[in-house]
Structure formats: C-alpha cells, structure tokens
Coordinates of C-alpha atoms in Angstrom, one line a residue:
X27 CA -4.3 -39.3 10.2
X28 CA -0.8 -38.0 9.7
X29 CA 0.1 -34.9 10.6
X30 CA 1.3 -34.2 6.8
X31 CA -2.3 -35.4 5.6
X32 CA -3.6 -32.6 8.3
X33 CA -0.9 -29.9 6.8
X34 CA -2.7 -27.0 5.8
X35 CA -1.8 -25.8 1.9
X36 CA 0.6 -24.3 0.5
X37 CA -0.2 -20.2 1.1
X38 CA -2.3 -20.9 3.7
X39 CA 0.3 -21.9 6.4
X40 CA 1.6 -18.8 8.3
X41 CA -2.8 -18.0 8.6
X42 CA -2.9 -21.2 10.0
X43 CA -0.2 -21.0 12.8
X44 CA -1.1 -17.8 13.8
X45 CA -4.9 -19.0 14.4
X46 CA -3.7 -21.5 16.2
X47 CA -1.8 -18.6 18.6
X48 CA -5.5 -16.7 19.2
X49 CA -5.1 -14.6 15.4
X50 CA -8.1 -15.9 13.0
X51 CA -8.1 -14.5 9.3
X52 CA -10.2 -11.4 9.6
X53 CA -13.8 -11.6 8.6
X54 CA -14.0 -11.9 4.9
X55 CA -16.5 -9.6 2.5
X56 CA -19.2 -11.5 1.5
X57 CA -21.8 -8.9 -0.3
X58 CA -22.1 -5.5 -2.0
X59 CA -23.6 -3.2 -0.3
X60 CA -22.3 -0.1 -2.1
X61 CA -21.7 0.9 -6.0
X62 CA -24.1 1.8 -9.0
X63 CA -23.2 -0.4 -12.4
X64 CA -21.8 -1.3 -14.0
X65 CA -23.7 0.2 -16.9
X66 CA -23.7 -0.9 -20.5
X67 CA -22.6 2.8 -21.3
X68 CA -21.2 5.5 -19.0
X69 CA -20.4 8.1 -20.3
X70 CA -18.2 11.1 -18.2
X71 CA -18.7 14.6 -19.2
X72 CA -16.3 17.2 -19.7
X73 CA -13.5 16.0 -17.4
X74 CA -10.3 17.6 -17.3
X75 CA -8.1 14.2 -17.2
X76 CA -4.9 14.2 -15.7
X77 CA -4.2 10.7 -17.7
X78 CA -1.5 9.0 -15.2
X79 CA 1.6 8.7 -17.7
X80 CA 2.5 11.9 -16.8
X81 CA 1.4 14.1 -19.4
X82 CA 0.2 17.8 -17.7
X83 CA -4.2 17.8 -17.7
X84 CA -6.0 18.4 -21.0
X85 CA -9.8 18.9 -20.9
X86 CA -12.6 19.4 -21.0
X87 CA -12.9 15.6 -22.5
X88 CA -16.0 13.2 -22.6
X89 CA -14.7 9.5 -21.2
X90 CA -17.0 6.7 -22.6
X91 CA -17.2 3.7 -21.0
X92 CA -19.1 0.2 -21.8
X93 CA -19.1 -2.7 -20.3
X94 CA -16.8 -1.7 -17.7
X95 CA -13.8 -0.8 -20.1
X96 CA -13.0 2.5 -21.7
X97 CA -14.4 3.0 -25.5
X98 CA -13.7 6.3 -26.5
X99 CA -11.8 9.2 -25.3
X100 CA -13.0 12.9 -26.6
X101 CA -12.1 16.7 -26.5
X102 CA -15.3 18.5 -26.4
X103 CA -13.5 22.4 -26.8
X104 CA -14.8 24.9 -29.8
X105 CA -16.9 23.3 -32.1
X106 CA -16.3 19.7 -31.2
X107 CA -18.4 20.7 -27.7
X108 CA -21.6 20.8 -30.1
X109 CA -23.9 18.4 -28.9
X110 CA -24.2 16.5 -32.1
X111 CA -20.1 16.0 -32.2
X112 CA -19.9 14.9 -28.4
X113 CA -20.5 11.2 -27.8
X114 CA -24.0 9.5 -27.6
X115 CA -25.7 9.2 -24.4
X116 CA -25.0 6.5 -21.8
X117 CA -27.6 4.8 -19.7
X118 CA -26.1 6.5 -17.0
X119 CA -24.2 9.7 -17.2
X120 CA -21.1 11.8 -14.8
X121 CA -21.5 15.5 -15.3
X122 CA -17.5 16.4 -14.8
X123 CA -17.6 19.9 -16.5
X124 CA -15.0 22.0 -13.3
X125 CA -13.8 18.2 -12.1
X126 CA -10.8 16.1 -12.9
X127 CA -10.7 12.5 -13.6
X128 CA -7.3 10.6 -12.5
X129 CA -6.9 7.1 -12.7
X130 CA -7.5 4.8 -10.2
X131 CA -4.7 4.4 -7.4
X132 CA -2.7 1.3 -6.8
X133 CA -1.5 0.0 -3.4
X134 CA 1.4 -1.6 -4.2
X135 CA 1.9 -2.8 -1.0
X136 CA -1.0 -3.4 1.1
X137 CA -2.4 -5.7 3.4
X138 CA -6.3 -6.6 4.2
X139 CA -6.3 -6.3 7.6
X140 CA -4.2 -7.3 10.2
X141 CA -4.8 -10.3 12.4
X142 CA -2.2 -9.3 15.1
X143 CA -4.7 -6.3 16.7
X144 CA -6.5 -9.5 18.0
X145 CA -4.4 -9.1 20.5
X146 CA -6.6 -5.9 21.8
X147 CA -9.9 -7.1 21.3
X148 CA -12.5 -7.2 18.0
X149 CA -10.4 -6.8 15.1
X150 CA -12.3 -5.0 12.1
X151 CA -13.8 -6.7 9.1
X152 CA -12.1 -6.1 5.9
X153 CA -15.2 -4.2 4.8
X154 CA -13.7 -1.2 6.8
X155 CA -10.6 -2.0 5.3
X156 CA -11.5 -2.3 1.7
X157 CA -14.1 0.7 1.5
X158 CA -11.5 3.0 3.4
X159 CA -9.4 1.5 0.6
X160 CA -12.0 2.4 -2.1
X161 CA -12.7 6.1 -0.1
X162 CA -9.7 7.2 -0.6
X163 CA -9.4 6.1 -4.9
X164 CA -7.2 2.8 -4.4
X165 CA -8.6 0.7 -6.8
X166 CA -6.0 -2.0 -7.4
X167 CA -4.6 -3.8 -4.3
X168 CA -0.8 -5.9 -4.2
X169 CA -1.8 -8.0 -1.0
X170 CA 1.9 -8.6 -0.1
X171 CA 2.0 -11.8 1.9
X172 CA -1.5 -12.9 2.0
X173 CA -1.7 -13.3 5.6
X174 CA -5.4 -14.3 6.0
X175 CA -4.3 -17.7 4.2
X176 CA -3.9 -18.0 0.3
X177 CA -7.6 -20.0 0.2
X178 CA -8.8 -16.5 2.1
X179 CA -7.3 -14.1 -0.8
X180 CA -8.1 -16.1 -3.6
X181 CA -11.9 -16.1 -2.4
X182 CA -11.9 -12.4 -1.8
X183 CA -9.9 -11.7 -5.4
X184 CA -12.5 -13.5 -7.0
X185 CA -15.5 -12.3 -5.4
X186 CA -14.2 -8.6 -5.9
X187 CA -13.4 -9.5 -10.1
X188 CA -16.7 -9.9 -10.0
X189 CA -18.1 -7.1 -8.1
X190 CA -19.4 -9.2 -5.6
X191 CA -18.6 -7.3 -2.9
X192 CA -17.0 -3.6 -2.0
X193 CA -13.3 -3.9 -2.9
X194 CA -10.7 -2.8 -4.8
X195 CA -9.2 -5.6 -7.3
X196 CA -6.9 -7.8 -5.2
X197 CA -3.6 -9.2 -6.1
X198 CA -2.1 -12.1 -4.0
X199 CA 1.1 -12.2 -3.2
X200 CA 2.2 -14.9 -0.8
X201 CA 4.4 -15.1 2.4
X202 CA 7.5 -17.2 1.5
X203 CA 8.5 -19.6 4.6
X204 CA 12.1 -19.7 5.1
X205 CA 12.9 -17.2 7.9
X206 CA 13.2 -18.5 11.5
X207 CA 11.4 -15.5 13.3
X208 CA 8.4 -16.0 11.5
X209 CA 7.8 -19.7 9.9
X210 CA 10.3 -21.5 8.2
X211 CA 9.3 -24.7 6.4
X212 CA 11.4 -24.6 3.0
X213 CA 14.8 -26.2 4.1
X214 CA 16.7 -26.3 0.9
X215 CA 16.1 -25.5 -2.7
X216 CA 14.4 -28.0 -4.2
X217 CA 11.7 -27.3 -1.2
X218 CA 11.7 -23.9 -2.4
X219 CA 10.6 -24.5 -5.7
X220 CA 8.3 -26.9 -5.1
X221 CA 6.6 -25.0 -2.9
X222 CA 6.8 -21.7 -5.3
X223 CA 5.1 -24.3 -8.0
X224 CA 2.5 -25.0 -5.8
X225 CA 1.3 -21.7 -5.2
X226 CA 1.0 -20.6 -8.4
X227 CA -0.6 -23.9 -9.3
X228 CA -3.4 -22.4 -6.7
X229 CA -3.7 -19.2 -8.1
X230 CA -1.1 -16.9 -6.6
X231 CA 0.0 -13.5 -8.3
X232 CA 3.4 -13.6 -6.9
X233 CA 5.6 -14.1 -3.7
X234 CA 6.5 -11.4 -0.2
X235 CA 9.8 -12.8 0.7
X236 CA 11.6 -11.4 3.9
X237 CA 14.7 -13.4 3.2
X238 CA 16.2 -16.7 3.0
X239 CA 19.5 -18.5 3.1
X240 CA 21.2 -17.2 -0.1
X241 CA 21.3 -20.5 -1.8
X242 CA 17.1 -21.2 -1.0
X243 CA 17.0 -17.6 -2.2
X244 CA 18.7 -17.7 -5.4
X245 CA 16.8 -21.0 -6.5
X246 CA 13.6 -19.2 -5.5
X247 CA 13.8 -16.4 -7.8
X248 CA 15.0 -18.2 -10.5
X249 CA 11.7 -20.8 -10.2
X250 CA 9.8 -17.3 -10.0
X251 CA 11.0 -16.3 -13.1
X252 CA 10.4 -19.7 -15.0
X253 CA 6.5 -19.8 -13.2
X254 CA 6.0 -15.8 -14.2
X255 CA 5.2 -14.9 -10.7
X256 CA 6.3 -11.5 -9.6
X257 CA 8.2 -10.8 -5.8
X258 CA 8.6 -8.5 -3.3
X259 CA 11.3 -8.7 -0.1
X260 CA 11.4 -7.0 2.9
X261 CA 15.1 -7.4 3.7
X262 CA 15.3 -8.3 7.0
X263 CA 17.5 -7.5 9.4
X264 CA 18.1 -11.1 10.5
X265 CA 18.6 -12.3 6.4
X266 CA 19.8 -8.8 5.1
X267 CA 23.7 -9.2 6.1
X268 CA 23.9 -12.4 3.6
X269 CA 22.2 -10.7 0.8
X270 CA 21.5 -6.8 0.2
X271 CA 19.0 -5.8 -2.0
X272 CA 21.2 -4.8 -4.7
X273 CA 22.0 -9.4 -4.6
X274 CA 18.5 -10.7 -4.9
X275 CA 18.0 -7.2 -7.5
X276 CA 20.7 -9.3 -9.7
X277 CA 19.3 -12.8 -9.1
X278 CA 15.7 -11.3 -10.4
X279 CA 14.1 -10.0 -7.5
X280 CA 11.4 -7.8 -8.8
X281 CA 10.7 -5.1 -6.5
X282 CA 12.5 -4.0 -2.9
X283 CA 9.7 -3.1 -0.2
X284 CA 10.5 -0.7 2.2
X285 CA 14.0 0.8 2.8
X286 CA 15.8 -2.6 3.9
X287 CA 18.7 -3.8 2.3
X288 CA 19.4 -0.2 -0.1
X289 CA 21.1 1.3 2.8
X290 CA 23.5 -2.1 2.9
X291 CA 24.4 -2.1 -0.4
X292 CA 25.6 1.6 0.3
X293 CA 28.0 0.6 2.9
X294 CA 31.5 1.2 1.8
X295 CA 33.6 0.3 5.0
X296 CA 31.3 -2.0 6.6
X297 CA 29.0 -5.1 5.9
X298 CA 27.0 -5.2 9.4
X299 CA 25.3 -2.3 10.7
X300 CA 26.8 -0.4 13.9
X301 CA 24.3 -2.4 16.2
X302 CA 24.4 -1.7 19.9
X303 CA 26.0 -4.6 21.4
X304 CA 22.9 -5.3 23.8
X305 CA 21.0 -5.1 21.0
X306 CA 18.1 -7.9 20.5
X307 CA 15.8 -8.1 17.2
X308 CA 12.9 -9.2 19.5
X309 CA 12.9 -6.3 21.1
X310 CA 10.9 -3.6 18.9
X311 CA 12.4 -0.4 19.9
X312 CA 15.9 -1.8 19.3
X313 CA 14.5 -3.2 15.7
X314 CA 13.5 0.3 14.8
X315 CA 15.4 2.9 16.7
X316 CA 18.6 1.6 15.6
X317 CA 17.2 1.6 12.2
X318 CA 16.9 5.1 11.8
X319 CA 20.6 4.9 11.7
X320 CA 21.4 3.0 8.6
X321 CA 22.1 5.6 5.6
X322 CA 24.3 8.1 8.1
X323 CA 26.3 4.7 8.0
X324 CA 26.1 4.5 4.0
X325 CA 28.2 6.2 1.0
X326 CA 27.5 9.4 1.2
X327 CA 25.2 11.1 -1.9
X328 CA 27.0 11.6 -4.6
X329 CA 30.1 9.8 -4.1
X330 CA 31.2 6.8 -6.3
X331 CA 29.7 4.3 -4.2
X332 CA 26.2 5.8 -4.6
X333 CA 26.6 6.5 -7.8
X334 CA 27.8 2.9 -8.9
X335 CA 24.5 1.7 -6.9
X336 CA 22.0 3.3 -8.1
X337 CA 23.7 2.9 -12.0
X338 CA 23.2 -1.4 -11.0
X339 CA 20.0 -1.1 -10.0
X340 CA 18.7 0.9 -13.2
X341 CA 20.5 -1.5 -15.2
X342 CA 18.7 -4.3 -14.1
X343 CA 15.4 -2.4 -14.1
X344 CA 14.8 -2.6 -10.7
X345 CA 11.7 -1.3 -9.0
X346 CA 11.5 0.6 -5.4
X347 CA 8.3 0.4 -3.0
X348 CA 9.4 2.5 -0.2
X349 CA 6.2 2.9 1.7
X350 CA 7.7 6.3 3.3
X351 CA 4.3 6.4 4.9
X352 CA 4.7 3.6 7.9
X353 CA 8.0 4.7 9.1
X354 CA 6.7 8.2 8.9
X355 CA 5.5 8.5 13.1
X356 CA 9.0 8.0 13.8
X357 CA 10.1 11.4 12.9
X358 CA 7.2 13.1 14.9
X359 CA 5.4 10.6 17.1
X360 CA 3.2 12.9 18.4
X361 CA 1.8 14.2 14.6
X362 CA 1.2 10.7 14.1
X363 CA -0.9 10.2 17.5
X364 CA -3.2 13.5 17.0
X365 CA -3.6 13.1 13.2
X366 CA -7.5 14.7 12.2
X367 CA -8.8 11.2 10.9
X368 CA -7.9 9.3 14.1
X369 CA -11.3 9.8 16.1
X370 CA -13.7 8.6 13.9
X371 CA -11.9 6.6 11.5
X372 CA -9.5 4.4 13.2
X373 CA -11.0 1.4 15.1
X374 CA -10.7 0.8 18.5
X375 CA -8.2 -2.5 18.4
X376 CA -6.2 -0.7 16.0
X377 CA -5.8 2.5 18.1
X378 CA -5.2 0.3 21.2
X379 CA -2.2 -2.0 19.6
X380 CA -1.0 0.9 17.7
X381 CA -0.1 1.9 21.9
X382 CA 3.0 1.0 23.6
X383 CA 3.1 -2.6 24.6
X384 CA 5.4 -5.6 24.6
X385 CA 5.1 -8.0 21.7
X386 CA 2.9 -6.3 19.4
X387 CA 4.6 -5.6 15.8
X388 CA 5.3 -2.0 15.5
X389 CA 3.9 -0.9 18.7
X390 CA 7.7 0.0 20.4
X391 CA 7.1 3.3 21.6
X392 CA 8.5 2.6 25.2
X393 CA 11.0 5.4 25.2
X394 CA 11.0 6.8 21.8
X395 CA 13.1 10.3 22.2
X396 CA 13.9 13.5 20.3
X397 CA 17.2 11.7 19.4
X398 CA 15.4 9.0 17.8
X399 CA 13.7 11.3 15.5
X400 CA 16.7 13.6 14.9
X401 CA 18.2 10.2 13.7
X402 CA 15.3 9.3 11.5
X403 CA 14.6 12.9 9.8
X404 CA 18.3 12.2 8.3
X405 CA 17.3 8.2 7.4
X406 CA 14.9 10.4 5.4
X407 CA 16.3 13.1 4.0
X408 CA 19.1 10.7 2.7
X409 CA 16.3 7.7 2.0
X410 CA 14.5 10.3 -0.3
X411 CA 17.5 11.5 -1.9
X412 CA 18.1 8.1 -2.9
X413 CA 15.0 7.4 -4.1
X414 CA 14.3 10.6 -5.7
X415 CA 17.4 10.5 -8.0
X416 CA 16.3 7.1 -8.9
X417 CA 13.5 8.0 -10.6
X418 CA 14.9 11.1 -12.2
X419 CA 17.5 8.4 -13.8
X420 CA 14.4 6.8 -14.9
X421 CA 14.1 4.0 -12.6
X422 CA 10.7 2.7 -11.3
X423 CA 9.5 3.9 -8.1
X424 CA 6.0 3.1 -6.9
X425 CA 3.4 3.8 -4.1
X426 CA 2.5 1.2 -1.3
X427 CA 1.3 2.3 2.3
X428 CA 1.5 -0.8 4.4
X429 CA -1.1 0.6 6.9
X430 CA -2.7 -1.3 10.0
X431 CA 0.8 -0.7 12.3
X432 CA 2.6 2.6 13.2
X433 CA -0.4 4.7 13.8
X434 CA -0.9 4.4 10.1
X435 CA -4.6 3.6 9.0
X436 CA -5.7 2.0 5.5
X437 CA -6.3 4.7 2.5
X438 CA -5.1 7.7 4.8
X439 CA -2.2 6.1 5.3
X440 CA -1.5 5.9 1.2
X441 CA -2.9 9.5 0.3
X442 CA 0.2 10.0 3.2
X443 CA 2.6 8.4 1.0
X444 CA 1.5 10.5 -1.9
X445 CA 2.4 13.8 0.5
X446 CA 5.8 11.8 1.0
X447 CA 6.7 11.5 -2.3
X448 CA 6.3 15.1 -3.2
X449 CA 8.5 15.8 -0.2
X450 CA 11.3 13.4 -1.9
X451 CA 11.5 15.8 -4.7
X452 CA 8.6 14.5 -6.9
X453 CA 6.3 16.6 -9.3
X454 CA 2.9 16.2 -8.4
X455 CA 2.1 14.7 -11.8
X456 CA 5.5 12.4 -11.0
X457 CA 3.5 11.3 -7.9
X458 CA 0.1 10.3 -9.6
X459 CA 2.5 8.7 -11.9
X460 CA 4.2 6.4 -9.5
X461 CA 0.4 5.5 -7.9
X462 CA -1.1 4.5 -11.3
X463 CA 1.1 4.0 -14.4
X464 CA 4.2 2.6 -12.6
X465 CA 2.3 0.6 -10.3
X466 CA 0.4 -0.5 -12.7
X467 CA 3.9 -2.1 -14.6
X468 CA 4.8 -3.6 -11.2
X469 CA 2.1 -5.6 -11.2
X470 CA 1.9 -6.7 -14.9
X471 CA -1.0 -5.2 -15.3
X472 CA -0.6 -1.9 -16.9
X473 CA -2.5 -3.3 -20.5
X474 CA -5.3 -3.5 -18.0
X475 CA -5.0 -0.4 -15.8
X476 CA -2.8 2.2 -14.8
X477 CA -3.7 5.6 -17.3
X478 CA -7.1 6.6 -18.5
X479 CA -6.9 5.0 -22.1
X480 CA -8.8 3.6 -25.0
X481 CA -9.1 0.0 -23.8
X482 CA -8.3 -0.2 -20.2
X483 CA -10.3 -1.3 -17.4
X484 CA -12.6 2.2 -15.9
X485 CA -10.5 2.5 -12.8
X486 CA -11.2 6.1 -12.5
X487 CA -10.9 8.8 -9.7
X488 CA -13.6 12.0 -9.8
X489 CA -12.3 14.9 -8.2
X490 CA -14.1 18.0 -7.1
X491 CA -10.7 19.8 -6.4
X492 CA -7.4 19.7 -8.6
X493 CA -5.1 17.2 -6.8
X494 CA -2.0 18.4 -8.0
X495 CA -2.4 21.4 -5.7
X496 CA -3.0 19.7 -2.5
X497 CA -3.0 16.3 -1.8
X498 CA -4.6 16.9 1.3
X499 CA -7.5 17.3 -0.8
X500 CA -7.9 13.7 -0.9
X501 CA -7.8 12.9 2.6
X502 CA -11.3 11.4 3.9
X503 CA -10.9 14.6 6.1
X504 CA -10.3 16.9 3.5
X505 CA -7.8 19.9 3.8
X506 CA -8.8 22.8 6.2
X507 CA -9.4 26.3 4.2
X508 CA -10.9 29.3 5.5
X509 CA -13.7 30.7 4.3
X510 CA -13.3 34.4 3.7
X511 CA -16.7 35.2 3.6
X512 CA -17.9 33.7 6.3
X513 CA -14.8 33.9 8.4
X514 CA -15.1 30.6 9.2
X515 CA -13.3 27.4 9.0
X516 CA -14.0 24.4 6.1
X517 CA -13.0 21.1 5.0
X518 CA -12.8 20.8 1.5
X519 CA -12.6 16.9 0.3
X520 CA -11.9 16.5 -3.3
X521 CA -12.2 13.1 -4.3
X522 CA -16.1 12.6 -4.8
X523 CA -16.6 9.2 -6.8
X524 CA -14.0 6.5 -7.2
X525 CA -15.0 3.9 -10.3
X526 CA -13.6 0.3 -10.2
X527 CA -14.4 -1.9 -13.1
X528 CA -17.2 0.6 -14.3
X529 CA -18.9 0.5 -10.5
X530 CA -19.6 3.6 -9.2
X531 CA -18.7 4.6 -5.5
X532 CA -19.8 7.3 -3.6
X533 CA -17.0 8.2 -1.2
X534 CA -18.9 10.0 1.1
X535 CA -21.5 7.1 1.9
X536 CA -18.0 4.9 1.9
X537 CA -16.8 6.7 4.7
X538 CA -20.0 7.1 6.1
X539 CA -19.9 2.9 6.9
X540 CA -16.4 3.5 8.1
X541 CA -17.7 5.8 11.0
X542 CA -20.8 3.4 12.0
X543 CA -18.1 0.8 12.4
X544 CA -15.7 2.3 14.4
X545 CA -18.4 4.0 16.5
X546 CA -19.8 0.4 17.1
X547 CA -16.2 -0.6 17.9
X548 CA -15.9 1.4 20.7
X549 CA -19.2 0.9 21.7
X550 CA -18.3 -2.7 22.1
X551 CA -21.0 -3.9 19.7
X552 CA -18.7 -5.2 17.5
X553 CA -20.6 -8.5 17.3
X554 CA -23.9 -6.7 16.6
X555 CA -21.9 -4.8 14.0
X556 CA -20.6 -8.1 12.1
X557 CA -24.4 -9.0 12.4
X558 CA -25.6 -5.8 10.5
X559 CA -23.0 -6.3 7.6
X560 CA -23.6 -9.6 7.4
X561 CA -27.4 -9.2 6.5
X562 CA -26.7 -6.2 4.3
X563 CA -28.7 -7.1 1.0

C-alpha cells in the first residue's frame, strides 16, 4: 500500500509520530468507578451560591436539579424557609445549610496527560489525570492540541458526555501542523483549509496553533471562522517575529495562550527580541531564561504604545489565557520543587522529567540563577499589569493551567492559577469569574455552563469553606490553620463534592485513587496498577 493510503488522519498525526519515537497516547478511561447519579431530582439545600457572573454570594438558596440540568433556583430566608414554601424533595438530597456552591471550574487550557514523561518510565493513566482534574472542581476541559490523537479525544469526550467514565467534559482542540520544530505537513493555504475542514468534519471543537507562515495563517483563521471552530496560539518564538499576537487577534484569532506574542506587539523600537547571539531555541534554558526578558524590552505601562494595544485588542474582543501558573517555578524554583502536594500526589515519571535533563520539554533547570528569577518576577509584575488592566477595560481574561511540565501537576496546578490571578490585581469574585463565566464564553458554551442558572448544565462546586477568603482552601492539601484549642496544626480543605452533569463526586475518595496510584508508581507496580483500574466495575 502507499504510504498516503497508510497516513494516519487528520488530528491524529502529531500522536502518531511521536509513537513512533517511543511516546504512545496515554492509557485512555474506560469505566466509572466514582460518582452517585445522576438523579431524576437533586435537590441542594440552603447554599450560599456565589453564581459565577460576578454578583457578591446570596443565600441561603435551595438549587433543584433534574435530569442533570438546573430547574429551579430558590431563597429559603424568613418565611419562604417554611417547609411547605421550599422545593419538593429530590430522590437524593445535598444538605448545604453553612456551605457555598460555585460553579464548576473550566480549564481553558489543559492537556490529558502528557506522552513525553515516557521518557522516565510508566507514564500515568489519564484517570489520575482526570480525577485530580475533578478533585480540585474542573469540570469542563479545552484539551488544547489533542496530543493523544484526535480518534483518542473524541472517544474520551464521548465516553465522559455520557458519564461513562470519571472526567470532566472534554473539549478538543487540535494541533495545527505547519511549524518545523514540531510537524509541519500543511505547505500552503489551500492545504490549510483542507485540512481545518477535515477536522471539524471528524468532530473537532477547535484548533492549538503555534504559528505558521503568515499567509497559511491568515487563510487558516479565516476557514475557522467559516467552519465555526474556535483557536488558540501559542506564539512561538520561531513563528512569533512574522506575526504578534495583536496580527492573528485582527485576522480572527480567538484566544492568545500563554504570554507569547503580547510582549511583541509592545515593542516600540524593536521587532526581534534582544536574543543572546549564541542563543539556540533547542536549547531549553536559552528558550526560557531569555524569555523572562521580553516586557522589560516592551512599551512601558502606561505609555501610548501600551495604551494603543490594549485599546486594539478590546476592540476586537479578544480573549487572554495566560496560564500564569506554568511559568510560575521560574520565579522561585525551589517553592516549586518543595510544594506540600508533591509527595503523594505527583507520579513518579512526572517528578522524574519535571528534573534537569537534556531534551525533555520544560525540564531546563541546568543552571537556573537568582538573576533568572529577578528577570522573571518583573516579566510578571509587568505581564499582570497587562493583563489586569485588560480585564478592568472589560476584556476577556480566562483560566487555563497547562500542567504536566514545570513542576506543575494537574488541578493543583489550576487552583495555582486562581492564587495568580488574585496576585494580578483581581477580586476574588473577578477570579471565579474568569474560571467559570468567561471561560465558559471562550468555549461557546456559556448557554450550557459557566454560572449557576435556571437551565444550565449542574456543573457545581460544594464548599465546606468560603473560597473567596482563601484559595488555598481548595488545594487537595488544604490550607494549614492552627488550631487554638488544641495548639496544634490543621489542614482545612474546602471543596467537598464537585457535580458534573448532575454526578456526584466525592473529592476525598478522588484523591484517595490519586495517592494509590502514585504510591504504586513508585513502587514500580505500575502494570499491576493499570491491571486494578482496568477491572474496576
């Protein structure tokens, strides 16, 4: 047969060249293991609801729920808490009289494991992913790039729509092949859209770019706007001096990930970044050391330039996905290393690529210095005053993690970026805002999702604690209190049930599975650990 007939699909082809380089899809989910319901009636009781638009919390309110979407929404104070005014009883009832009910979070950038910590042994089954995930109140997943294969994420978006198996509601997004230090196989335009067409023929939500020749690039936004799918781009260093963000932004790009290509579309007497002249893009502490250095090289906050930036992008209703989180070891690597969740939580392959060593994405910490993260505190502080100003000029600004590099780990890693954004100068109820309404409108999904209303899907978060007053409350750790009575030390965890689609989750049994695993990991019984899941009912 030709090698064209043996092609693998479109979507599935960057999964397929890496498998052939030792990097198989991770393990997929196959059953459900975990999650009461969904019920014909649920019915929460007396929850004070911080609603996600927003709006400051109001309770105590009774939440009914049938069939996996939300009926009724009631006040139960003064007379209207008399049992014959509150709502009839469900077949299965949440008592949430002194607990808060949030909406569900969304991950708007995520991915479901990574293949590359192949390179240092077992890599974990996207179980641990998806119920560290769930643990942690992500209920609503943008899988940006899809790198299991598109056949791989379309399998696991279905099986999870149906609550099939433990997982959040998956959106896939797929890698766009047109840069050379990845996979390039869309040479010209007219390949471009014929390939975008294809994908969303096979189910795709919407395209990850990293870049592309300006011309490919141009045509493939354009088809994305004709087909209706949505796009992400990582501007890459190698694509980003052709094309800022603030270009594809104007030729309909729909969101910017990370902090590439804003800090270009700063510059003012430059169009190329001061690189060192022995720098080299392979190597990864050049990639991200010199990195840290790209707003002190920008217009300066405030000044015309900034100003005329940020006034283009909110005309064009652009939308921001900085993922603060995955940068964030770079201004204190050694936080980063000793963080609490670490021992039991993080599995062994991860912990063991997340280490210095040549060729692993990420992993560049062969010399990292106090001057490195001098330099990237004030990428920050300038990177937050960007993005902080954005949104208070009413510009779209949403919460993705990208965990699984950076000593980053999935659902820690995006209550991390929750902590981040309230260090940009966001409200707490701005940050809830940006995890579940905003990202919600990203997606295209906010009549589905995205605020606790009449209607909507019951992606819903119960809280023992208030999380506007600590967001390490919702850490699978919990925050560290004393106890003055006792004198002693506590961890206090607040988020107690997360509900997707009307299925209940006990977090605590979530992360309970999460610990077997990665003991098993380093117990080198992974195998016997696949086994075990596997045969789970």
């Amino acid at each position: 047969m030709s090698d064209e007939a043996n092609a693998p699909l479109p979507g599935n082809e960057l999964a397929a060249e890496r498998a052939g380089a030792g990097q198989p899809p991770v393990r997929a989910a196959t059953s459900r293991d975990r999650g009461a319901g969904p019920f014909r009636r649920l019915v929460l009781r007396g929850a004070t609801v911080i609603d996600g638009t927003g709006a400051p919390p109001i309770g105590p309110t009774d939440i009914v729920v049938e069939d996996g979407r939300i009926t009724q929404i009631k006040k139960v104070t003064g007379a209207l808490a008399k049992a014959g005014s509150r709502p009839a009883a469900g077949d299965h009832e949440i008592d949430c009289h002194g607990r808060w009910v949030t909406p569900g979070f969304i991950d708007c950038h995520a991915h479901a494991g990574v293949a590359y910590h192949a390179a240092n042994g077992w890599v974990p089954p996207v179980d641990y992913v998806y119920k560290l995930w769930l643990a942690h109140g992500v209920t609503t997943v943008r899988e940006m790039g899809s790198f299991n294969g598109l056949d791989w994420m379309l399998d696991q978006k279905r099986r999870s729509a149906e609550n099939a198996i433990v997982a959040p509601r998956l959106l896939a997004y797929c890698y766009f092949p047109a840069v050379n230090d990845m996979l390039k196989l869309v040479h010209t335009p007219d390949e471009g859209r014929a390939w975008l067409r294809q994908i969303k023929a096979r189910g795709a939500d919407g395209v990850k770019f990293f870049g592309a020749p300006p011309a490919i690039m141009e045509a493939a936004l354009d088809e994305c706007r004709a087909l209706g799918l949505r796009s992400g781009c990582h501007h890459a260093q190698m694509a980003v001096t052709r094309m800022n963000a603030l270009t594809t932004a104007g030729w309909g790009l729909t969101s910017a990930e990370h902090y590439y290509g804003l800090p270009e579309a700063l510059f003012e007497d430059r169009v190329v970044q001061d690189f060192p002249l022995d720098y080299d893009y392979n190597d990864e502490y050049f990639r991200f050391s010199v990195s840290g250095q790209m707003f002190s090289q920008a217009a300066a906050p405030g000044s015309p330039k900034w100003n005329a930036v940020l006034e283009r992008f909110l005309a064009l209703g652009f939308t921001f996905v900085p993922t603060f989180t995955i940068y964030d070891a770079n201004r204190d690597l050694m936080r980063a290393r000793q963080a609490d969740w670490h021992k039991d939580y993080t599995w062994k392959s991860m912990w063991d690529y997340f280490s210095p060593q040549r060729g692993g994405h990420g992993s560049y910490w062969y010399r990292w210095s106090t001057t490195n993260e001098i330099e990237w505190k004030e990428n920050y502080r300038l990177w937050m005053a960007f993005i902080n100003e954005y949104k208070n000029r009413g510009g779209r600004v949403c919460t993705g993690s990208d965990s699984g590099f950076i000593y980053q780990i999935y659902g820690f890693g995006y209550i991390r970026e929750l902590e981040l954004l309230q260090e940009a100068g966001f409200h707490p109820l701005e940050v809830i805002r940006s995890a579940t309404q905003q990202g919600a409108a990203l997606c295209g999904i906010e009549d589905e999702t995205g605020t606790v209303e009449v209607g909507k899907r019951a992606d819903l978060l119960v809280h023992d604690h208030n999380p506007l007053t600590d967001f390490k409350l919702l850490y699978g750790t919990g925050a560290m209190r004393l106890n003055e009575a006792t004198n002693a030390v506590e961890w206090h965890r607040g988020l107690a049930l997360t509900i997707k689609d009307g299925v209940i989750y006990d977090t605590a049994e979530l992360l309970a599975d999460v610990r077997a695993l990665v003991r098993a990991s380093f117990a080198e019984d992974v195998p016997a650990a696949y086994d075990r899941q596997a045969a789970a009912p």
